[in-house]
Amino acid sequence: MSIDDNTLVVVVSGPGGVGKSTIVEKLVARDSQLWLSRSWTTRERRQGESVDAYKFVTRQEFEDNISAGGFLEWTDFLGNYYGTPMPNPPAGRDTVLEIEVDGAQQVKRINESALLLFVLPPSRQEQKARLRGRGDADQKVDKRLRKAEEEEPIGKAIADYVIINDDLESTVDEMRRIIAYERKQRIAR
Ligand code: ADP
Ligand code: 5GP
C-alpha cells in the first residue's frame, strides 16, 4: 500500500442505501486533508449518477486489472465487481475508502491501523425508503436489504466505531470528531 505511515486510512462501510456516499461527499467537502479514492465498478451507471462516481469499466478491463495486481482490494457484490485501485494520495493527505464490508475486511487485514467506521441505518424500513428514494428498482432493493442482514454482524465485529446514520448532519459531525481524535492519537504515538 503506497500510503505513508503518518496518514490515516479511513474506511467508511455499511449496507447499501445507509448513506455512505452522501456522508463521504460531505466529509471530503469539509475537510481538505481527506482524499477520496475513486473505485472501479462493472455495474451500470444509475440514472442521474455522476459520471465520475466510479471509474465504470467492463468485466474484461476489471479482470485485466486484477491480473495486473492493480487493486488494493476488490469484491463481487451482487453480481458486479467493485474494487479500490492501489491508493496514491497526495503527500500528507488522509485516504478515504467508501466500500462494502468484504472489502473493509480485506483492508483491515492488509493495514490493521486503518480506521473502520461502520454505518448502520436507524431501521430496515428507513434503509428501504432510502434505497427506493434513490431510485433503486424493487428487485435491487430486496437484494440489498437481504445482503444487509449478512453484512451487519461482520461489520459490527470488525469496526472501530459503529455509527447510526439517523440525522445526516449529526452523523457527519460525529465522524469529523472521530477523525480529529484519531489524528491526535496517531501524532501522540
Ligand atoms: P450508500 O452510499 O450507503 O448506498 P447513499 O449515500 O446513496 O447510500 O444514500 C441513499 C439515499 O439515502 C440517498 O438518496 C441519500 O440522499 C439518502 N440519505 C443519506 N443519508 C440520509 C439521512 N441521514 N437521512 C435521510 N436520507 C439520507
Ligand atoms: P453501489 O452499487 O450502491 O454504488 O455500491 C454497492 C456497494 O459496493 C456499496 O456498499 C459500496 O460502498 C460498495 N463499494 C463501492 N466501491 C467499492 C470498492 O472499491 N470496493 C468494495 N469492496 N466495495 C465497494
CSV table of C-alpha atoms and ligand atoms in Angstrom, one decimal:
chain,number,residue,atom,x,y,z
A,1,MET,CA,0.0,0.0,0.0
A,2,SER,CA,1.7,3.3,-1.1
A,3,ILE,CA,0.4,5.3,1.9
A,4,ASP,CA,2.8,6.8,4.3
A,5,ASP,CA,2.6,5.7,7.9
A,6,ASN,CA,1.7,9.1,9.4
A,7,THR,CA,-1.5,9.4,7.5
A,8,LEU,CA,-4.9,7.9,8.2
A,9,VAL,CA,-6.8,5.4,6.1
A,10,VAL,CA,-10.5,5.9,6.8
A,11,VAL,CA,-12.8,3.2,5.7
A,12,VAL,CA,-16.5,4.1,5.6
A,13,SER,CA,-18.5,0.9,5.3
A,14,GLY,CA,-22.1,-0.2,5.8
A,15,PRO,CA,-25.0,-1.7,4.0
A,16,GLY,CA,-26.3,-0.3,0.7
A,17,GLY,CA,-28.6,2.7,1.0
A,18,VAL,CA,-27.4,3.6,4.5
A,19,GLY,CA,-26.0,6.9,3.3
A,20,LYS,CA,-22.2,6.2,2.8
A,21,SER,CA,-21.7,8.2,-0.4
A,22,THR,CA,-23.8,11.1,0.9
A,23,ILE,CA,-21.8,11.2,4.1
A,24,VAL,CA,-18.4,10.8,2.4
A,25,GLU,CA,-19.2,13.6,0.0
A,26,LYS,CA,-19.8,16.0,2.9
A,27,LEU,CA,-16.8,14.8,4.8
A,28,VAL,CA,-14.4,15.5,1.9
A,29,ALA,CA,-16.0,18.8,1.1
A,30,ARG,CA,-15.5,19.9,4.7
A,31,ASP,CA,-12.0,18.5,5.4
A,32,SER,CA,-9.4,19.4,2.8
A,33,GLN,CA,-6.9,16.9,4.4
A,34,LEU,CA,-9.1,14.0,3.2
A,35,TRP,CA,-8.5,12.4,-0.2
A,36,LEU,CA,-11.3,10.2,-1.6
A,37,SER,CA,-10.2,7.1,-3.6
A,38,ARG,CA,-12.3,6.5,-6.7
A,39,SER,CA,-13.4,2.9,-7.1
A,40,TRP,CA,-13.8,0.9,-10.2
A,41,THR,CA,-17.0,-1.0,-10.9
A,42,THR,CA,-18.6,-3.1,-13.6
A,43,ARG,CA,-22.1,-2.0,-12.7
A,44,GLU,CA,-24.0,0.3,-14.9
A,45,ARG,CA,-24.3,4.0,-14.0
A,46,ARG,CA,-27.6,4.9,-12.3
A,47,GLN,CA,-29.8,7.5,-13.8
A,48,GLY,CA,-28.6,10.9,-12.5
A,49,GLU,CA,-25.4,9.4,-11.1
A,50,SER,CA,-22.3,11.5,-11.7
A,51,VAL,CA,-20.0,10.2,-14.4
A,52,ASP,CA,-17.1,10.2,-12.0
A,53,ALA,CA,-18.9,8.5,-9.1
A,54,TYR,CA,-16.8,5.5,-10.2
A,55,LYS,CA,-14.5,4.5,-13.0
A,56,PHE,CA,-17.1,2.5,-14.9
A,57,VAL,CA,-15.4,-0.4,-16.7
A,58,THR,CA,-16.1,-3.7,-18.5
A,59,ARG,CA,-15.6,-7.1,-16.8
A,60,GLN,CA,-12.6,-7.6,-19.0
A,61,GLU,CA,-11.0,-4.4,-18.0
A,62,PHE,CA,-11.6,-5.2,-14.4
A,63,GLU,CA,-10.2,-8.7,-14.6
A,64,ASP,CA,-7.2,-7.4,-16.5
A,65,ASN,CA,-6.5,-5.0,-13.6
A,66,ILE,CA,-6.9,-7.8,-11.1
A,67,SER,CA,-4.3,-9.8,-13.0
A,68,ALA,CA,-2.0,-6.8,-13.1
A,69,GLY,CA,-2.2,-6.5,-9.3
A,70,GLY,CA,-3.8,-3.1,-9.7
A,71,PHE,CA,-6.3,-3.4,-6.8
A,72,LEU,CA,-5.8,-2.9,-3.1
A,73,GLU,CA,-9.0,-4.9,-2.6
A,74,TRP,CA,-11.8,-6.0,-4.8
A,75,THR,CA,-15.0,-8.0,-4.4
A,76,ASP,CA,-18.1,-9.3,-6.3
A,77,PHE,CA,-21.1,-7.5,-4.8
A,78,LEU,CA,-24.5,-8.8,-6.0
A,79,GLY,CA,-23.1,-9.8,-9.4
A,80,ASN,CA,-20.8,-6.8,-10.1
A,81,TYR,CA,-17.2,-6.2,-9.4
A,82,TYR,CA,-16.1,-3.3,-7.2
A,83,GLY,CA,-12.5,-2.5,-6.4
A,84,THR,CA,-10.2,0.1,-4.9
A,85,PRO,CA,-7.2,0.8,-7.1
A,86,MET,CA,-3.8,1.0,-5.3
A,87,PRO,CA,-4.1,4.3,-3.5
A,88,ASN,CA,-1.7,7.1,-4.3
A,89,PRO,CA,-2.9,10.1,-2.3
A,90,PRO,CA,-1.1,13.4,-2.4
A,91,ALA,CA,1.6,13.7,0.3
A,92,GLY,CA,0.2,14.2,3.8
A,93,ARG,CA,-3.4,13.6,2.9
A,94,ASP,CA,-5.6,11.0,4.7
A,95,THR,CA,-7.2,8.5,2.4
A,96,VAL,CA,-11.0,7.7,2.5
A,97,LEU,CA,-12.4,4.5,1.1
A,98,GLU,CA,-16.2,4.0,0.8
A,99,ILE,CA,-16.6,0.3,0.4
A,100,GLU,CA,-18.7,-2.7,1.4
A,101,VAL,CA,-17.9,-5.0,4.3
A,102,ASP,CA,-15.9,-7.7,2.4
A,103,GLY,CA,-13.6,-5.0,1.1
A,104,ALA,CA,-13.4,-3.4,4.6
A,105,GLN,CA,-12.2,-6.8,6.0
A,106,GLN,CA,-9.6,-7.1,3.3
A,107,VAL,CA,-8.2,-3.6,4.1
A,108,LYS,CA,-8.1,-4.3,7.8
A,109,ARG,CA,-6.1,-7.5,7.1
A,110,ILE,CA,-3.6,-5.5,4.9
A,111,ASN,CA,-3.4,-2.5,7.2
A,112,GLU,CA,-4.6,-3.1,10.8
A,113,SER,CA,-4.3,0.6,11.6
A,114,ALA,CA,-6.9,1.5,9.1
A,115,LEU,CA,-9.9,3.3,10.8
A,116,LEU,CA,-13.1,1.5,10.1
A,117,LEU,CA,-16.3,3.5,10.5
A,118,PHE,CA,-19.3,1.2,10.1
A,119,VAL,CA,-22.6,2.9,9.3
A,120,LEU,CA,-26.0,1.5,10.2
A,121,PRO,CA,-29.5,2.7,9.2
A,122,PRO,CA,-31.9,3.7,12.0
A,123,SER,CA,-34.1,0.8,10.9
A,124,ARG,CA,-34.5,-1.6,7.9
A,125,GLN,CA,-37.7,0.3,7.0
A,126,GLU,CA,-35.8,3.6,6.7
A,127,GLN,CA,-33.0,1.8,4.7
A,128,LYS,CA,-35.7,0.6,2.3
A,129,ALA,CA,-37.1,4.0,2.0
A,130,ARG,CA,-33.7,5.5,1.2
A,131,LEU,CA,-33.0,2.8,-1.4
A,132,ARG,CA,-36.3,3.5,-3.1
A,133,GLY,CA,-35.9,7.2,-2.8
A,134,ARG,CA,-32.6,6.9,-4.6
A,135,GLY,CA,-34.4,5.2,-7.4
A,136,ASP,CA,-33.2,1.6,-7.0
A,137,ALA,CA,-35.5,-0.9,-8.7
A,138,ASP,CA,-37.7,-3.1,-6.3
A,139,GLN,CA,-35.7,-6.2,-7.0
A,140,LYS,CA,-32.4,-4.4,-6.2
A,141,VAL,CA,-33.9,-3.0,-3.0
A,142,ASP,CA,-34.8,-6.5,-1.8
A,143,LYS,CA,-31.4,-7.9,-2.7
A,144,ARG,CA,-29.6,-5.1,-0.9
A,145,LEU,CA,-31.8,-5.5,2.2
A,146,ARG,CA,-31.1,-9.2,2.4
A,147,LYS,CA,-27.4,-8.6,1.9
A,148,ALA,CA,-27.5,-6.1,4.8
A,149,GLU,CA,-28.5,-9.0,7.1
A,150,GLU,CA,-25.3,-10.8,6.3
A,151,GLU,CA,-23.1,-7.7,6.3
A,152,GLU,CA,-24.1,-6.1,9.5
A,153,PRO,CA,-22.8,-8.7,12.1
A,154,ILE,CA,-19.5,-8.8,10.3
A,155,GLY,CA,-19.2,-5.0,10.1
A,156,LYS,CA,-20.1,-4.6,13.8
A,157,ALA,CA,-17.5,-7.2,14.8
A,158,ILE,CA,-14.6,-5.6,12.9
A,159,ALA,CA,-15.5,-1.9,13.2
A,160,ASP,CA,-13.6,0.7,15.2
A,161,TYR,CA,-16.8,2.7,15.5
A,162,VAL,CA,-20.4,1.9,14.7
A,163,ILE,CA,-22.5,4.9,13.8
A,164,ILE,CA,-26.2,5.1,13.2
A,165,ASN,CA,-27.0,7.5,10.3
A,166,ASP,CA,-30.2,8.9,11.5
A,167,ASP,CA,-29.8,12.7,11.1
A,168,LEU,CA,-27.2,13.3,8.3
A,169,GLU,CA,-25.6,16.4,9.8
A,170,SER,CA,-25.1,14.7,13.2
A,171,THR,CA,-23.5,11.7,11.5
A,172,VAL,CA,-21.1,13.9,9.6
A,173,ASP,CA,-20.2,15.9,12.7
A,174,GLU,CA,-19.7,12.6,14.7
A,175,MET,CA,-17.4,11.3,12.0
A,176,ARG,CA,-15.4,14.5,11.9
A,177,ARG,CA,-14.9,14.3,15.7
A,178,ILE,CA,-13.7,10.7,15.5
A,179,ILE,CA,-11.3,11.6,12.6
A,180,ALA,CA,-9.9,14.6,14.6
A,181,TYR,CA,-9.5,12.4,17.7
A,182,GLU,CA,-7.8,9.6,15.7
A,183,ARG,CA,-5.4,12.1,14.1
A,184,LYS,CA,-4.3,13.3,17.5
A,185,GLN,CA,-3.9,9.8,18.8
A,186,ARG,CA,-1.6,8.9,15.9
A,187,ILE,CA,0.5,12.1,16.4
A,188,ALA,CA,0.9,11.2,20.1
A,189,ARG,CA,2.2,7.7,19.3
B,1,ADP,P1,-25.0,4.3,0.1
B,1,ADP,O1,-23.8,5.0,-0.5
B,1,ADP,O2,-24.7,3.8,1.5
B,1,ADP,O3,-25.5,3.2,-0.7
B,1,ADP,P2,-26.4,6.8,-0.4
B,1,ADP,O4,-25.4,7.8,0.0
B,1,ADP,O5,-26.6,6.6,-1.9
B,1,ADP,O6,-26.2,5.4,0.3
B,1,ADP,O7,-27.8,7.2,0.2
B,1,ADP,C1,-29.0,6.5,-0.1
B,1,ADP,C2,-30.1,7.6,-0.1
B,1,ADP,O8,-30.4,8.0,1.3
B,1,ADP,C3,-29.8,8.9,-0.8
B,1,ADP,O9,-31.0,9.3,-1.6
B,1,ADP,C4,-29.4,9.9,0.3
B,1,ADP,O10,-29.7,11.2,-0.1
B,1,ADP,C5,-30.3,9.4,1.4
B,1,ADP,N1,-29.8,9.7,2.8
B,1,ADP,C6,-28.5,9.5,3.2
B,1,ADP,N2,-28.3,9.8,4.5
B,1,ADP,C7,-29.6,10.2,4.9
B,1,ADP,C8,-30.1,10.6,6.2
B,1,ADP,N3,-29.4,10.7,7.3
B,1,ADP,N4,-31.4,10.8,6.3
B,1,ADP,C9,-32.2,10.7,5.2
B,1,ADP,N5,-31.8,10.3,4.0
B,1,ADP,C10,-30.5,10.0,3.8
B,2,5GP,P1,-23.4,0.8,-5.3
B,2,5GP,O1,-23.7,-0.1,-6.4
B,2,5GP,O2,-24.6,1.1,-4.4
B,2,5GP,O3,-22.7,2.1,-5.7
B,2,5GP,O4,-22.3,0.1,-4.4
B,2,5GP,C1,-22.6,-1.2,-3.9
B,2,5GP,C2,-21.7,-1.5,-2.7
B,2,5GP,O5,-20.3,-1.5,-3.1
B,2,5GP,C3,-21.7,-0.3,-1.7
B,2,5GP,O6,-21.7,-0.9,-0.4
B,2,5GP,C4,-20.4,0.4,-1.9
B,2,5GP,O7,-19.9,1.0,-0.7
B,2,5GP,C5,-19.5,-0.7,-2.3
B,2,5GP,N1,-18.3,-0.3,-3.0
B,2,5GP,C6,-18.1,0.8,-3.7
B,2,5GP,N2,-16.8,0.8,-4.2
B,2,5GP,C7,-16.2,-0.3,-3.7
B,2,5GP,C8,-14.9,-0.8,-3.8
B,2,5GP,O8,-14.0,-0.2,-4.4
B,2,5GP,N3,-14.6,-2.0,-3.1
B,2,5GP,C9,-15.6,-2.6,-2.4
B,2,5GP,N4,-15.2,-3.7,-1.8
B,2,5GP,N5,-16.8,-2.2,-2.3
B,2,5GP,C10,-17.1,-1.0,-2.9
